[in-house]
Short mmCIF file of C-alpha atoms in Angstrom, two decimals:
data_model
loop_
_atom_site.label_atom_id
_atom_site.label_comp_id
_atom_site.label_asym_id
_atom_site.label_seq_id
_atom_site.Cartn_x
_atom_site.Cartn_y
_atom_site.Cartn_z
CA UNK A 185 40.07 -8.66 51.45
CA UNK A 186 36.76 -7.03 52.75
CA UNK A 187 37.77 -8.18 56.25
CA UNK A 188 41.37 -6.32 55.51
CA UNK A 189 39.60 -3.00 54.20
CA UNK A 190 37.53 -2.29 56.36
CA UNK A 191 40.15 -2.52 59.09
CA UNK A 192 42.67 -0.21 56.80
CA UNK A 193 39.53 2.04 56.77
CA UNK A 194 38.64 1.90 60.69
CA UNK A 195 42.57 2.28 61.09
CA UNK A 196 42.63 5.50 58.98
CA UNK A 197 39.95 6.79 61.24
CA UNK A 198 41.35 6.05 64.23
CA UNK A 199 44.51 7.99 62.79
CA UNK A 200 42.70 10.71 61.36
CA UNK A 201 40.67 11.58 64.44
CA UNK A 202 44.16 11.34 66.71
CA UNK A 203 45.45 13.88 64.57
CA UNK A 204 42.48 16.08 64.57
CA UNK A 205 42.78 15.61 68.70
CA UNK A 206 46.14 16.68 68.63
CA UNK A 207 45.26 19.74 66.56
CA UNK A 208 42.83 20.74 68.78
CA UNK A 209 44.68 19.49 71.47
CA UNK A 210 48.02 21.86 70.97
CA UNK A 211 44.99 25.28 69.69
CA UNK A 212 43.74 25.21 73.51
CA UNK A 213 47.08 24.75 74.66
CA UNK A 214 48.37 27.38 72.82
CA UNK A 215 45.70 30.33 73.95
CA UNK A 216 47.19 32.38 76.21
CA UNK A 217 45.31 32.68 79.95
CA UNK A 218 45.71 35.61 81.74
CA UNK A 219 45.36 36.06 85.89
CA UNK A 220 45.37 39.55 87.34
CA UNK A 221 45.02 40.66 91.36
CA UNK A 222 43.92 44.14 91.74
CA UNK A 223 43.84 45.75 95.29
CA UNK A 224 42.35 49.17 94.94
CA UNK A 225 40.41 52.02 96.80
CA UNK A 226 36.86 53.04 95.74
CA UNK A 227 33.71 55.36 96.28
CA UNK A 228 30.37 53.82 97.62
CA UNK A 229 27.04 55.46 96.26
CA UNK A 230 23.21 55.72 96.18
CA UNK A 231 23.13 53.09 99.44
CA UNK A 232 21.88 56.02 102.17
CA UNK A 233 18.16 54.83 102.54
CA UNK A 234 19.33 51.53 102.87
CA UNK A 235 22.33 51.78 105.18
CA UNK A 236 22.67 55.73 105.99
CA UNK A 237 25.34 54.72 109.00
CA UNK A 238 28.00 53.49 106.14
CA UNK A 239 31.47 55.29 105.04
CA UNK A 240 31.37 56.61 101.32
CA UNK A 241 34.86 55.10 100.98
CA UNK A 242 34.99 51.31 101.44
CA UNK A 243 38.40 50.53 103.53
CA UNK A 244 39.05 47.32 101.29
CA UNK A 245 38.37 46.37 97.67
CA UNK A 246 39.86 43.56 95.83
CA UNK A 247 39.54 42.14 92.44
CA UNK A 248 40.95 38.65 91.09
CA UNK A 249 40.49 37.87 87.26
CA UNK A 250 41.15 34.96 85.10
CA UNK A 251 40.58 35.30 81.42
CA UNK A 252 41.33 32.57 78.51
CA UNK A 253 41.92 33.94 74.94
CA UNK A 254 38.83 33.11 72.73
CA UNK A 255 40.48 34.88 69.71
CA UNK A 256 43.25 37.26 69.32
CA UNK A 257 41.68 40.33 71.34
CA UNK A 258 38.18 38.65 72.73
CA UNK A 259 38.87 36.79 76.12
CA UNK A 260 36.00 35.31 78.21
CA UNK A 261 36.72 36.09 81.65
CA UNK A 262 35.62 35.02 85.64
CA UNK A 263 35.94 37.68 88.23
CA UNK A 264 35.63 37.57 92.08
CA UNK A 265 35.30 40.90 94.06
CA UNK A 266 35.41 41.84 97.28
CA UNK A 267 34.42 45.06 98.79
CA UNK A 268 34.54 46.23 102.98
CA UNK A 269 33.18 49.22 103.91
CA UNK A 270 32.97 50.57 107.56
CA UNK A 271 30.41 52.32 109.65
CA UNK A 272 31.01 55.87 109.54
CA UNK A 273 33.88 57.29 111.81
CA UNK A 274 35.70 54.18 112.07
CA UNK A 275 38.11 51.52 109.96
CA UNK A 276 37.52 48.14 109.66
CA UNK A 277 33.86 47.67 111.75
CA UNK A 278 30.63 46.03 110.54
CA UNK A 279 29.31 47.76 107.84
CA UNK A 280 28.80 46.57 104.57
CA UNK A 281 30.73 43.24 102.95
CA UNK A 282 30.46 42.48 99.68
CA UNK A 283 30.92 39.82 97.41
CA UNK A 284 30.95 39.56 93.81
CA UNK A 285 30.83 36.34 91.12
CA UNK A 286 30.68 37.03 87.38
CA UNK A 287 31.55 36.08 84.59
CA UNK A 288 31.96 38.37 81.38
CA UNK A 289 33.84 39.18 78.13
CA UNK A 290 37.04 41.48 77.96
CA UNK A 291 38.45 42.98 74.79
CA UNK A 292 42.08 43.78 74.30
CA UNK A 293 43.44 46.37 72.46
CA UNK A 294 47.05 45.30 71.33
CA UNK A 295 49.60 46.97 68.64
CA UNK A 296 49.76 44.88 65.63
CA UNK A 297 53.25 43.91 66.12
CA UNK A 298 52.49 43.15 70.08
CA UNK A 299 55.59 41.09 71.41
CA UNK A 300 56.34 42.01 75.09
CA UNK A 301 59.91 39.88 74.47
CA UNK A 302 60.71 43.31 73.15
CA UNK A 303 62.30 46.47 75.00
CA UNK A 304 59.66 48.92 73.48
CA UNK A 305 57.73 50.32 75.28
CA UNK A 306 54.79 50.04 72.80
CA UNK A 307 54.92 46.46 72.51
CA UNK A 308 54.74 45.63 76.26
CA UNK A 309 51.85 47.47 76.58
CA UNK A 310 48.31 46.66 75.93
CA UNK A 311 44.68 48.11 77.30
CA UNK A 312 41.69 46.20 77.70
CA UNK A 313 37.76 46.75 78.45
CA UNK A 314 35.72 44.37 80.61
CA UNK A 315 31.83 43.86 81.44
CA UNK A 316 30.73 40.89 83.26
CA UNK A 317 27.43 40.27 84.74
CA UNK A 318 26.84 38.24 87.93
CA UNK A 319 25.52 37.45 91.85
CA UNK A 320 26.53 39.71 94.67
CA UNK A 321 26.38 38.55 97.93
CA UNK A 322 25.90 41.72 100.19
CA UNK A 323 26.02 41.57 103.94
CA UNK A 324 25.01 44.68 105.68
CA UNK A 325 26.07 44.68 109.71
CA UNK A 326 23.73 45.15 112.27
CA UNK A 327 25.40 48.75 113.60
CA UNK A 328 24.58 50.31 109.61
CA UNK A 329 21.60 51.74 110.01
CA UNK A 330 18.69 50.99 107.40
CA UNK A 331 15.64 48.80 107.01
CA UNK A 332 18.17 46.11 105.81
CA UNK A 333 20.66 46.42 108.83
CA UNK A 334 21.96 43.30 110.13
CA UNK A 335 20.46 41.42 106.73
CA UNK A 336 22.62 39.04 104.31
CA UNK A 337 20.68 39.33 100.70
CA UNK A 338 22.18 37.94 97.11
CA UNK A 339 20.95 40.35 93.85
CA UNK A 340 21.97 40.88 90.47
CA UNK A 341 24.81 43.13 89.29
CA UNK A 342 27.00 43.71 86.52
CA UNK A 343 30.96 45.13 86.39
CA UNK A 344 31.87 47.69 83.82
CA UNK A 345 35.66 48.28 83.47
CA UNK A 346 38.78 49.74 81.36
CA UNK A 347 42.64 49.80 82.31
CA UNK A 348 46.03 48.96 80.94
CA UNK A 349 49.01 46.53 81.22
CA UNK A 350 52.26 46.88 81.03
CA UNK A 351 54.78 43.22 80.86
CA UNK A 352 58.51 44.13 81.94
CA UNK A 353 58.95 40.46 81.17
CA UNK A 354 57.07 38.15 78.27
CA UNK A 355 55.00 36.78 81.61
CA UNK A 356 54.60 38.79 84.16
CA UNK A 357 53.47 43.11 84.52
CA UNK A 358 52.13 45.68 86.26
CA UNK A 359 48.94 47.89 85.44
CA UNK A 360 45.89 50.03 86.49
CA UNK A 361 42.38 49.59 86.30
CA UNK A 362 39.08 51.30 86.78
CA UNK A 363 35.83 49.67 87.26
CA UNK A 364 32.04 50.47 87.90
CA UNK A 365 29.92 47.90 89.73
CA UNK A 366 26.03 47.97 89.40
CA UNK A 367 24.27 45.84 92.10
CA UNK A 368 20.52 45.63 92.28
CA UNK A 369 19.84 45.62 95.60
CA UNK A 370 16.36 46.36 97.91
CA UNK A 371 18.24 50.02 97.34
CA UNK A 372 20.05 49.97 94.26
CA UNK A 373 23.65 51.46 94.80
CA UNK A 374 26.98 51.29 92.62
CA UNK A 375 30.84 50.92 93.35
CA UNK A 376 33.31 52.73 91.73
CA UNK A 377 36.80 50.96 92.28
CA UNK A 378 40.68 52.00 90.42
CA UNK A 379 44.30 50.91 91.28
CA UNK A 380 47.03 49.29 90.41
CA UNK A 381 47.00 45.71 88.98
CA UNK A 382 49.56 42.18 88.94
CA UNK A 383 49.60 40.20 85.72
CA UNK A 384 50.22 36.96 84.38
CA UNK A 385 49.97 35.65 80.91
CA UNK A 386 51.00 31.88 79.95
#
């Protein structure tokens, strides 16, 4: 009888952790992840000791961002950037290339009664704020100009950002961003990027 309850026991166990595995199991499942491509324009600043030979305005900046809900408006987030910006008078040369891993936090602001299955307008539409720390890769061609012409160095930055999203379906929107990027280079300088946005939300 000993022998049988302390099976019955290790049985209920077994049963009760399944259950608390499926629980958990069908929470993760059930956050909603969110992927977003932003292609934009931007403004390159304080760089001129460093690289005096570089446009102001980089000819390419891209931004991909995956986020997984943490609670109803916190979302942890990883970003990758990518910024080109040319010598000055041309498109496209050596200049400056760079690179950009972080990962960060984003907030979302949503109505209470959010439900993009709706037509309103309202409650397709949500905005969000974003700051996410990490390594930038920056590679600075040898035609720049600047003590660090022709170098490849990795510092320390950190993206600041706001925009908004629209969903003309319960999956899939449009929106519009704007972001300031910090990098702590051998000559500090900063990135301002904006444009529009794709989104996905499962």
């Amino acid at each position: 009888k000993i022998l049988e309850c302390g099976r019955s026991g290790g049985s209920m166990k077994k049963i009760a952790f399944l259950m608390v595995f499926a629980l958990l199991s069908g929470s993760a499942f059930a956050r909603e992840l969110t992927l977003k491509l932003s292609p934009g324009w931007g403004y390159l600043g304080a760089l001129d000791d460093q690289a005096y030979n570089l446009r102001k305005y980089p000819d390419l900046m891209m931004n991909l961002e995956l986020a997984v809900e943490g609670t109803r408006h916190i979302y942890p987030m990883f970003e990758f950037m990518y910024g080109h910006d040319s010598k000055k008078g041309s498109w496209f040369s050596s200049g400056l290339d760079a690179y950009g891993i972080g990962i960060g936090v984003k907030a979302l602001v949503k109505p209470a009664d959010y439900d993009p299955e709706t037509g309103d307008i309202i409650d397709r539409s949500r905005y969000w704020f974003s700051v996410a720390p990490g390594l930038y890769i920056n590679s600075i061609g040898a035609g720049s100009g600047g003590i660090n012409a022709g170098t490849t160095k990795t510092s320390f930055g950190i993206d600041i950002g706001a925009g908004i999203e629209y969903y003309f379906t319960s999956h899939f929107g449009v929106g519009a961003q704007a972001k300031i990027i910090y990098v702590g280079y051998s000559d500090d300088y900063f990135l301002l990027n904006f444009g529009p946005s794709l989104c996905g939300r499962f």
